[in-house]
Coordinates of C-alpha atoms in Angstrom, one line a residue:
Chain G
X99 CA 4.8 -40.6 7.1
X100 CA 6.7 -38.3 4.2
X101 CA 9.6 -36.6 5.8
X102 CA 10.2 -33.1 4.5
X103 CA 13.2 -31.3 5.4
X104 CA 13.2 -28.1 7.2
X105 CA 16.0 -26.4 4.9
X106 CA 13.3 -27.1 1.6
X107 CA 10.8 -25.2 3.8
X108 CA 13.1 -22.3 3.9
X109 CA 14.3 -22.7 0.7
X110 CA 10.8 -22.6 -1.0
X111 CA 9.3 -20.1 1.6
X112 CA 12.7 -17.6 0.6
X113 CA 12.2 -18.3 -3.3
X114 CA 8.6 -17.3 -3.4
X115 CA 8.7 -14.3 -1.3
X116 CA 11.1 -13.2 -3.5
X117 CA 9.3 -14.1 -6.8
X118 CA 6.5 -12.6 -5.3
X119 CA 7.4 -8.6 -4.7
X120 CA 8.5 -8.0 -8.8
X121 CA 5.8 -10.3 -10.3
X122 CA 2.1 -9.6 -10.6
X123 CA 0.1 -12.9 -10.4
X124 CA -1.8 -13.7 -13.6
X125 CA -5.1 -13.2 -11.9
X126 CA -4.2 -9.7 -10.7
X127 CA -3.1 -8.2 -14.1
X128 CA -6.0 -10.0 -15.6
X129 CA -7.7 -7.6 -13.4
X130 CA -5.9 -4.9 -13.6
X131 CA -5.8 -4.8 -18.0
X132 CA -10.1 -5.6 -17.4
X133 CA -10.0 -2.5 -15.3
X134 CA -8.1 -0.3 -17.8
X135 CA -10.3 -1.0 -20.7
X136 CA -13.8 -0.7 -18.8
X137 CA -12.5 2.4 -16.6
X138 CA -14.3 5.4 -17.9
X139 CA -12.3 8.1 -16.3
X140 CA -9.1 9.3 -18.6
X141 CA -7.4 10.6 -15.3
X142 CA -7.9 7.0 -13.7
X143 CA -6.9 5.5 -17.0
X144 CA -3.4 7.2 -17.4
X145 CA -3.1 5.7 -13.7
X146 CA -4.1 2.2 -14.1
X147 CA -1.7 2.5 -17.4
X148 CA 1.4 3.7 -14.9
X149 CA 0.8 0.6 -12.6
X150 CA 0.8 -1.6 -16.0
X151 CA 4.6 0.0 -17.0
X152 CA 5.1 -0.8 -13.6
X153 CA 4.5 -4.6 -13.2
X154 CA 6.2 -4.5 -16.7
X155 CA 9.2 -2.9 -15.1
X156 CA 9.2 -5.0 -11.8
X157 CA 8.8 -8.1 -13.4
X158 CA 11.3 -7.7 -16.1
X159 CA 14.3 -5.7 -14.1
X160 CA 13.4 -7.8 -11.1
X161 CA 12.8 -4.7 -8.8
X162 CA 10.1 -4.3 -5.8
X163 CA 6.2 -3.5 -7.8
X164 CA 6.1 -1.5 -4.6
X165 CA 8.6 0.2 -2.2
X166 CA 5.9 -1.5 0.9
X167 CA 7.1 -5.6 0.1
X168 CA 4.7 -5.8 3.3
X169 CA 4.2 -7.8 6.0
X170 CA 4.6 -11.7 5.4
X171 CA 1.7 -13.7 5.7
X172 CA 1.1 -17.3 5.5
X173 CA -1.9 -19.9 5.3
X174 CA -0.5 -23.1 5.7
X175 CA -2.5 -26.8 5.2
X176 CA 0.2 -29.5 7.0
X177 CA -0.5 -32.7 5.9
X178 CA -0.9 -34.9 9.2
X179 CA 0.9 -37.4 7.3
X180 CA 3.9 -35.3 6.8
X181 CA 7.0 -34.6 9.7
X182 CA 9.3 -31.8 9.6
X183 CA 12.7 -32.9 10.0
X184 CA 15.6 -30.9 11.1
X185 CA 13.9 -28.2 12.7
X186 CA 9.8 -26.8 13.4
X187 CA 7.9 -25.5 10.5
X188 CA 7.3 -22.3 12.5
X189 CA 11.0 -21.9 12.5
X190 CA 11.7 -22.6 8.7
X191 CA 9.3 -20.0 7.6
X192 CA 10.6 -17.5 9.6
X193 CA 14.0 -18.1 8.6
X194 CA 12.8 -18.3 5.0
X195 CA 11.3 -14.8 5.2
X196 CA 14.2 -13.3 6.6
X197 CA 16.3 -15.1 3.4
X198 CA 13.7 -13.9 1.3
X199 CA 13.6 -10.0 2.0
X200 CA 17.2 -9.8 2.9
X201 CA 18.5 -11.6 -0.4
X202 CA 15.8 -9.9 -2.4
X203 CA 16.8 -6.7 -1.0
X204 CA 13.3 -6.0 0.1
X205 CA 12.8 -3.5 2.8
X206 CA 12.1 -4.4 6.4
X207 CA 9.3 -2.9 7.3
X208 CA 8.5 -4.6 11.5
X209 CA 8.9 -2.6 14.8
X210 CA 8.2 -2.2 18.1
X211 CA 4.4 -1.0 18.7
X212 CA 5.5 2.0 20.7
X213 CA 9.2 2.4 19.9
X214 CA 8.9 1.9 16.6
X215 CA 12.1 0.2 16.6
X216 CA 13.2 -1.9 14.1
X217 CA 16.8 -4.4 14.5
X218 CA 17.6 -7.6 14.8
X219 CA 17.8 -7.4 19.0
X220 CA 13.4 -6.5 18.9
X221 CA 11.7 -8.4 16.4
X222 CA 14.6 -9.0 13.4
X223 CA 14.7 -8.3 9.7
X224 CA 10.3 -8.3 9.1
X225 CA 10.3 -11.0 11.5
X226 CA 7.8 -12.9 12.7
X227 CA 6.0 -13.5 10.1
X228 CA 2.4 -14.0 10.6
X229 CA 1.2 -17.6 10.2
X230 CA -1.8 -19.1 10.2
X231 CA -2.1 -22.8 10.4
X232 CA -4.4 -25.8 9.2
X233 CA -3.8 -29.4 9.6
X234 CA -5.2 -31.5 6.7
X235 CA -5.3 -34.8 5.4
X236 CA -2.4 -35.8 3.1
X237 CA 1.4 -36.0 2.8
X238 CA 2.0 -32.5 1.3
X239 CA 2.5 -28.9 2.8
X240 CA 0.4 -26.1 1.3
X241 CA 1.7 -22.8 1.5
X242 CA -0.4 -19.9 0.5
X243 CA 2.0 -16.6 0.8
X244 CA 0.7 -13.0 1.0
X245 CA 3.1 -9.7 1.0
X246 CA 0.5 -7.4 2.8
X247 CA 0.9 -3.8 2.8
X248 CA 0.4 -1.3 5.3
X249 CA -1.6 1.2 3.6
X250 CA -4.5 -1.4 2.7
X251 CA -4.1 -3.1 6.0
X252 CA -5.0 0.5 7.8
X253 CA -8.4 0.7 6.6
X254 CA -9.5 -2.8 7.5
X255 CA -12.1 -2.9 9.9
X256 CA -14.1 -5.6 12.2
X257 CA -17.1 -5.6 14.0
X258 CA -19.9 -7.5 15.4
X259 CA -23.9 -6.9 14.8
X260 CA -26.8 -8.0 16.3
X261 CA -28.4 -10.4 13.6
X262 CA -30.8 -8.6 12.4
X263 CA -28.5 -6.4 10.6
X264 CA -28.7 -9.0 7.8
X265 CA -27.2 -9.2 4.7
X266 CA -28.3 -5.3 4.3
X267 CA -26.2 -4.4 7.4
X268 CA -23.1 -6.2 6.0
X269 CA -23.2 -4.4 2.5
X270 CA -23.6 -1.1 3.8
X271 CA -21.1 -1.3 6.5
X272 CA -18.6 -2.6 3.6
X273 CA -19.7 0.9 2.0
X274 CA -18.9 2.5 4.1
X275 CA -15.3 1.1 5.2
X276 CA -14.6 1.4 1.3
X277 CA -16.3 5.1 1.4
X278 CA -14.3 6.2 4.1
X279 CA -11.0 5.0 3.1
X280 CA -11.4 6.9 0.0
X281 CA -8.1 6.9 -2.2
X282 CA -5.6 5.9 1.1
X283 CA -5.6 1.8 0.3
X284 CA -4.6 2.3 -2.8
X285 CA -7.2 1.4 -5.2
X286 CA -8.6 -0.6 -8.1
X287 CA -9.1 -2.9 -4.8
X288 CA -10.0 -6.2 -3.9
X289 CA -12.1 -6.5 -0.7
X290 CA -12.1 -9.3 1.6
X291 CA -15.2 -10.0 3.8
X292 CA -15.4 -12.2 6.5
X293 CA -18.6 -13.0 7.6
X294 CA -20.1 -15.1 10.5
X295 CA -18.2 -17.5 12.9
X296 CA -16.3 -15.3 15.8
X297 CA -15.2 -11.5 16.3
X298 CA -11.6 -13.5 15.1
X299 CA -12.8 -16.4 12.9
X300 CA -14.6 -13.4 10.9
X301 CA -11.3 -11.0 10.6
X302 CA -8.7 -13.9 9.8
X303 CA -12.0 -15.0 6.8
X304 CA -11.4 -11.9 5.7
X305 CA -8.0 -12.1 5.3
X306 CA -7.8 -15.7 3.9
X307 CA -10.9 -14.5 1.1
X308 CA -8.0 -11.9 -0.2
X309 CA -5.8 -15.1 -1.2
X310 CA -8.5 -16.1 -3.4
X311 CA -7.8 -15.5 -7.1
X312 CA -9.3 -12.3 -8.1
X313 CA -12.5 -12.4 -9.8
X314 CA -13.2 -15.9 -8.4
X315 CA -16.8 -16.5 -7.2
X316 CA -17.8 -18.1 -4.1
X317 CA -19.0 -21.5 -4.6
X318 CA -22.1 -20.7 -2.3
X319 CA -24.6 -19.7 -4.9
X320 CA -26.0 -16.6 -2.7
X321 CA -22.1 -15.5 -1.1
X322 CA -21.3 -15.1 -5.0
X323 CA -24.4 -13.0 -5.9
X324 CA -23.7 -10.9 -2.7
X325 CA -20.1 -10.6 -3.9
X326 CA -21.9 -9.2 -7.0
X327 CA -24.3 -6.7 -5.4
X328 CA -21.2 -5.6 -3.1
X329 CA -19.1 -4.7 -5.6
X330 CA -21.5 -3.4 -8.1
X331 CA -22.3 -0.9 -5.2
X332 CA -18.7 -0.2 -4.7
X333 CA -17.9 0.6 -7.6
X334 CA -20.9 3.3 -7.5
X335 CA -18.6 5.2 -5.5
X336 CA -16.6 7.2 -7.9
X337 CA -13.5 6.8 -6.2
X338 CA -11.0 5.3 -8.9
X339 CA -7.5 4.3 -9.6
X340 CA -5.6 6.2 -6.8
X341 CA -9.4 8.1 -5.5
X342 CA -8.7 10.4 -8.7
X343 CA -12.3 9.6 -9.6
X344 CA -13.8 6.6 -11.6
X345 CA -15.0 3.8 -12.4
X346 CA -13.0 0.5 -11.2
X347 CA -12.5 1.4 -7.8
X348 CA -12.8 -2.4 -7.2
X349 CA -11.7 -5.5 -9.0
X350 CA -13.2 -7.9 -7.2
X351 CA -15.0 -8.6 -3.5
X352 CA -14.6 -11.8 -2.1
X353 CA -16.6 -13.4 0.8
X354 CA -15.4 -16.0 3.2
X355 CA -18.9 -16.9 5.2
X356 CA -18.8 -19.7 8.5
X357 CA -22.1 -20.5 11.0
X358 CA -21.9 -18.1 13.5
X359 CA -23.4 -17.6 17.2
X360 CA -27.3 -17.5 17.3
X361 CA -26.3 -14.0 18.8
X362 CA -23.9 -12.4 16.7
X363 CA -23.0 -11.8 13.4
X364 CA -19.5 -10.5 12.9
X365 CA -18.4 -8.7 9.8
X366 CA -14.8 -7.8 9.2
X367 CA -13.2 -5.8 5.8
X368 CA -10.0 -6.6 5.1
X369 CA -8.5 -4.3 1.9
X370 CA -5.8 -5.5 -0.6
X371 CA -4.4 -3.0 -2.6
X372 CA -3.7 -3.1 -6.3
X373 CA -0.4 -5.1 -5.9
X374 CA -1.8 -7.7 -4.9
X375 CA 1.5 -10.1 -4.5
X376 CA 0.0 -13.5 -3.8
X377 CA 1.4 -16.9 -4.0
X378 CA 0.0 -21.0 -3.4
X379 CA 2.8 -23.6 -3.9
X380 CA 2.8 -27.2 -2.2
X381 CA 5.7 -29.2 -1.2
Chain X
X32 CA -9.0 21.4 -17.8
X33 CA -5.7 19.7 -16.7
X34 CA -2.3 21.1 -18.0
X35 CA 1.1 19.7 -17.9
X36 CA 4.2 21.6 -16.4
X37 CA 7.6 20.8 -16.5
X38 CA 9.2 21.8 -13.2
X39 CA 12.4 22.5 -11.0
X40 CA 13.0 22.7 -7.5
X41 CA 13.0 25.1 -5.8
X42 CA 9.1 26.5 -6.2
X43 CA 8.3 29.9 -4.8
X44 CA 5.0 31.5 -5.0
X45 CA 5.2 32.3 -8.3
X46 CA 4.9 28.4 -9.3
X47 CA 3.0 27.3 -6.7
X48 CA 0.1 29.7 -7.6
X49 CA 0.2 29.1 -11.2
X50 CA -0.7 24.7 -10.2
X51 CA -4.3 23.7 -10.2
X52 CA -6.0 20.7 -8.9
X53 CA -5.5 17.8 -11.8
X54 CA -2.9 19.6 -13.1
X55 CA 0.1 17.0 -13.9
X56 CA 3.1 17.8 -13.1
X57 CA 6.7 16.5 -14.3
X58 CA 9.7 17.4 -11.2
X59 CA 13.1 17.5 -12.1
X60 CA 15.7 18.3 -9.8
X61 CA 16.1 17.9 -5.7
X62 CA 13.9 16.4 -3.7
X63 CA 14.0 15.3 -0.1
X64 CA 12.4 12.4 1.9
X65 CA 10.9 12.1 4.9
X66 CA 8.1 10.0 6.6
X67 CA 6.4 9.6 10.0
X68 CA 10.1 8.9 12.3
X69 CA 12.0 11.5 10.4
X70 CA 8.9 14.5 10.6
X71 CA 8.6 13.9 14.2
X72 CA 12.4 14.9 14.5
X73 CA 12.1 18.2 12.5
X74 CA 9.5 19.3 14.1
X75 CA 11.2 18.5 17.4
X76 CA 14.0 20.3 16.3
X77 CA 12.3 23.8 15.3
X78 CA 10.6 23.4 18.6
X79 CA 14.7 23.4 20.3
X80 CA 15.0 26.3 17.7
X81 CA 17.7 24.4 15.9
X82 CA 18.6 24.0 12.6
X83 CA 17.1 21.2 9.9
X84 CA 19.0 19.1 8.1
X85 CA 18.2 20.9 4.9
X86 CA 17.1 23.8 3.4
X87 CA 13.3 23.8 3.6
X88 CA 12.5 26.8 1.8
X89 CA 11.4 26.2 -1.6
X90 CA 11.8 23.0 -0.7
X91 CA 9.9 19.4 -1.8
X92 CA 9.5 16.5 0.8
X93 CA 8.5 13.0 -0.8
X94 CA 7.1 10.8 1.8
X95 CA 8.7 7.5 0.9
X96 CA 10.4 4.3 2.6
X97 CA 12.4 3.1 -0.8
X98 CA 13.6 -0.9 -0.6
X99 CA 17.4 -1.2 0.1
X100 CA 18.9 -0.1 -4.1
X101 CA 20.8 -3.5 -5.2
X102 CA 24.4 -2.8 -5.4
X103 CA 24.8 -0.4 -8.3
X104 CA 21.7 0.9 -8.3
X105 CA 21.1 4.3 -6.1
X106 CA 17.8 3.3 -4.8
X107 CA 14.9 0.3 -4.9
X108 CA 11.4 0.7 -5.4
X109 CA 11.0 3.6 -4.1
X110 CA 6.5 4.8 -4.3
X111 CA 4.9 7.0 -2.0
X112 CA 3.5 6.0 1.2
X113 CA -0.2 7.1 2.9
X114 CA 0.4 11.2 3.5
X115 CA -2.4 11.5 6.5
X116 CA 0.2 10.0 9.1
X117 CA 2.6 13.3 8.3
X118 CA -0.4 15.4 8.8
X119 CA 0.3 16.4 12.1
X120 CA 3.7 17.5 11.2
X121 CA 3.0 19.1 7.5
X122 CA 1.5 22.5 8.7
X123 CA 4.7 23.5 10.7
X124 CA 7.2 22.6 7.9
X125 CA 5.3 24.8 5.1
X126 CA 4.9 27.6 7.4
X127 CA 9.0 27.3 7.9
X128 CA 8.7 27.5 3.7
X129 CA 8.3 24.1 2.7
X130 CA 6.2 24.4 -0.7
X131 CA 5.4 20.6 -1.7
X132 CA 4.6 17.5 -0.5
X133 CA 4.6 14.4 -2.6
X134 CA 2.7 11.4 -1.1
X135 CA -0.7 9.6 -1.8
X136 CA -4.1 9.7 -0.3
X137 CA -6.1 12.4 1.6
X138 CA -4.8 15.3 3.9
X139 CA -6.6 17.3 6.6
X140 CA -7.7 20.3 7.1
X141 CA -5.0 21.9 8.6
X142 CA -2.5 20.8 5.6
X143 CA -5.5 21.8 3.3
X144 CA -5.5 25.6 4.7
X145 CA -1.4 25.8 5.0
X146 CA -1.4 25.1 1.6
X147 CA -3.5 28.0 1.0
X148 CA -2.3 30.2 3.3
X149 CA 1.3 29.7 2.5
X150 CA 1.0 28.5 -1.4
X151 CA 2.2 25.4 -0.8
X152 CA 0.9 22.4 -3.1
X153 CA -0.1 18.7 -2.2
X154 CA 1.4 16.5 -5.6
X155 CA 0.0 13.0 -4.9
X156 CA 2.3 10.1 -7.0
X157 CA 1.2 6.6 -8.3
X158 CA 1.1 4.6 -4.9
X159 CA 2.2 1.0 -5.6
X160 CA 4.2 2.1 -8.8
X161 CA 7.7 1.6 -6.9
X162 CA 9.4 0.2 -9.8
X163 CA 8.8 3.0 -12.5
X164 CA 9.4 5.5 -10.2
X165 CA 12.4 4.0 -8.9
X166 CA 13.7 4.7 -12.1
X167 CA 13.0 8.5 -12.1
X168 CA 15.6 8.9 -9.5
X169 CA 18.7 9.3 -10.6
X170 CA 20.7 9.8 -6.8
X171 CA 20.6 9.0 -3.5
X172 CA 22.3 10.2 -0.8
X173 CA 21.2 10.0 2.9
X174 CA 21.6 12.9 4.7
X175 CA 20.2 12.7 8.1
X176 CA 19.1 10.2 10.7
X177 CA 20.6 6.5 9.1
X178 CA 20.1 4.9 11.7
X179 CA 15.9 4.9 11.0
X180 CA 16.9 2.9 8.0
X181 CA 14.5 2.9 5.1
X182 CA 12.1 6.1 7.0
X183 CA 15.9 7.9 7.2
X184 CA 16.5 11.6 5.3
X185 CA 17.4 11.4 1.8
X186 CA 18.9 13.8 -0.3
X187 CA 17.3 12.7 -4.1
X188 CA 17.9 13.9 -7.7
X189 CA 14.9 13.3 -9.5
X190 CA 14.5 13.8 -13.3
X191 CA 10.7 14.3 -14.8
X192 CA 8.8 12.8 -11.6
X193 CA 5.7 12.2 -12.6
X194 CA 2.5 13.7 -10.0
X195 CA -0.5 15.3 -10.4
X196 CA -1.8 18.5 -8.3
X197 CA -4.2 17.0 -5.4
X198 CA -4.7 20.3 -3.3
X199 CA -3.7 23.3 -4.8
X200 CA -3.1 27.4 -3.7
X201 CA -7.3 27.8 -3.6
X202 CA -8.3 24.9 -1.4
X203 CA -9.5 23.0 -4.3
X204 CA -9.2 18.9 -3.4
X205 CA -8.6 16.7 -6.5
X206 CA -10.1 13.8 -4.8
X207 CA -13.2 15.4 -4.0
X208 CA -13.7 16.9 -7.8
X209 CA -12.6 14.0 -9.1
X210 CA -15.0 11.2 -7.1
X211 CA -17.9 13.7 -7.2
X212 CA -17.9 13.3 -11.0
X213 CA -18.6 9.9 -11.0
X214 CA -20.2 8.7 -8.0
X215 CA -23.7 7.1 -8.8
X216 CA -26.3 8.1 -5.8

């Protein structure tokens, strides 16, 4: 049994949330440089060139990429051969995020549901964080961070079809949740899908597919061709950098598929903006 | 075809009607902020009959939450955030003689026809680009309702601000002219 202390949880969980809101990951400016030479509209272009300046800016001066530094939200794999000591692991990352955007003078961005509220007597400084947890084999802790915005998260959508909707059903209703959102997420996007398993197994696949390295394919043969089709399709849209009309309204759609009910098959969207602020480290 | 203008606040008629749809736009000079907490309070406060915090006529609002500035800077990242959640509130303000809104993503058609009705434009900014514009402000003071933190009135001095013209004076909708050039049925 490795023991891990609870204050290197915090510490880590702190330190990367604060990395994370000034630096790009290399996948997503990868992306984002890809999207500026094949973009075809000049108005898009000049746009996807301002967000370039800007992750040049953030990362250099060490400022926010984005005034939303998001809700915080964690995948972690805990090794069943590992004990927390000191403290629960729930309780370390929490504290770690409240380090993290308070030190990194990151805004607080939590409340209330109806009173909008937002101090330390509700719900603290962008606390709780939202975890979701795995335990694994092994002696380590995996912890995959995501700063998710608000104005992505609002066009995310979930829903179950009867199974004959088929593959057909699932492309067009990402059309359409893509279509419909238009320039609010905040595009070039990447697009989570979850497909299969539960009405929740289905929304939290789409969220997990988002902390995915853009542009990765699925290793399921026919979940990466569908990725493909999905975002070829997408990207027919002519919505563009910002919905100012263009070509790369998408950088990349990523599928997250589990067996499902003989009854159901649930679909859920979940939208990542351009910043997309993602982080994997292992203690 | 798009122009470029070079602009100070306050905009009358004059200016607003001269902006077109794609037009870019560089603002220099005050510019106020408000978002969702902050309109609901000065629209409650016209409906009391009182007084806003600021002069509204001729005036901008940029709907922004900026990070906490670090010390010696006068404000953080500081990008738009989605307009449509203001949309209830927009139509009263540019009758009272608001004339620009700076924010990003679609509006309805109630801010669509103020605009026109009123010549009042829609600028939308680079959502996401916190950092660079951030660095187009030059001060920050807030002015009203602190305690709502980062959603709280702010008083800004902006030099060359970069935005482009999303609905203009004639109803005209740059997202719409925009996607409708290259959408592939």
């Amino acid at each position: 049994m490795r023991e891990i202390a609870y204050e290197e949880i915090v510490k880590n969980v702190r330190d990367i949330i604060i990395y994370s809101a000034s630096n790009l990951p290399q996948d997503a400016l990868k992306a984002m440089k890809e999207a500026y030479e094949n973009e075809k509209s000049p108005v898009s272009k000049e746009v996807l060139k301002q967000l370039l300046d800007n992750a040049d800016i953030a990362s250099s001066e060490a400022r926010p990429l984005c005034q939303d530094t998001g809700l915080a939200v964690f995948f972690i794999k805990l090794g069943a051969d590992v004990k927390v000591v000191g403290g629960l692991l729930k309780d370390a990352i929490n504290e770690g995020t409240e380090k993290g955007y308070i030190e990194g003078y990151l805004r607080a961005s939590t409340c209330h549901p109806f009173s909008r509220a937002n101090n330390k007597d509700t719900v603290g400084y962008n606390l709780p964080a939202i975890i979701h947890l795995d335990i694994v084999e092994g002696d380590k802790i995996e912890i995959e961070y995501a700063a998710k915005g608000g104005g992505s998260e609002n066009v995310s959508r979930a829903r179950v079809f009867p199974p004959a909707a088929g593959k057909q059903g699932v492309i067009d209703y990402v059309k359409e949740c893509i279509s419909d959102a238009g320039p609010n997420p905040c595009p070039p996007l990447t697009v989570g899908v979850g497909i299969g398993g539960t009405f929740e197994k289905a929304a939290i696949s789409s969220k997990h597919a988002l902390f995915r390295d853009i542009g990765s394919k699925n290793e399921d043969p026919e979940m990466a061709e569908l990725e493909h089709e999905i975002k070829t399709e997408l990207n027919k849209l002519g919505i563009g950098t910002m919905g100012m009309g263009g070509t790369e309204t998408v950088l990349a759609v990523h599928i997250e598929a589990n067996p499902c009910h003989i009854a159901s098959l649930p679909v859920s969207v979940n939208v990542q903006c351009h910043s997309s602020r993602h982080t994997h480290i292992t203690i | 075809m798009s122009k470029t203008y070079h602009l100070t606040t306050p905009l009358d008629d004059e200016i607003t009607s001269k902006l077109h749809s794609g037009d870019i736009v560089y603002i220099s000079g005050t510019i106020y902020t408000a978002r969702d907490a902050a309109h609901k309070r000065l629209v409650d406060l016209l409906d009391e009959g009182k007084e806003l915090p600021f002069d509204i006529k001729g005036a901008i609002i940029y709907f922004v939450g900026p990070t906490p500035p670090k010390p010696g800077d006068p404000i953080g990242s500081a990008g738009p955030t989605t307009s449509y959640r203001m949309d209830s509130y927009s139509p009263r303000l540019i009758a009272e003689g608001l004339k620009g809104m700076i924010g990003k993503g679609k509006r309805n058609e109630a801010v669509t026809d103020a605009c026109q009705k009123h010549k009042a434009i829609y600028f939308g900014a680079t959502g996401g680009a916190g950092a660079l514009l951030g660095k187009k402000i030059e001060s920050a003071e807030v002015i009203a309702y602190e305690e709502l933190g980062p959603e709280a009135i702010r008083k800004l001095e902006v030099v060359d601000f970069p935005v482009t013209v999303i609905n203009d004076t004639y109803g005209k909708d740059l997202y719409k002219i925009g996607r409708s050039q290259y959408e592939v049925k």
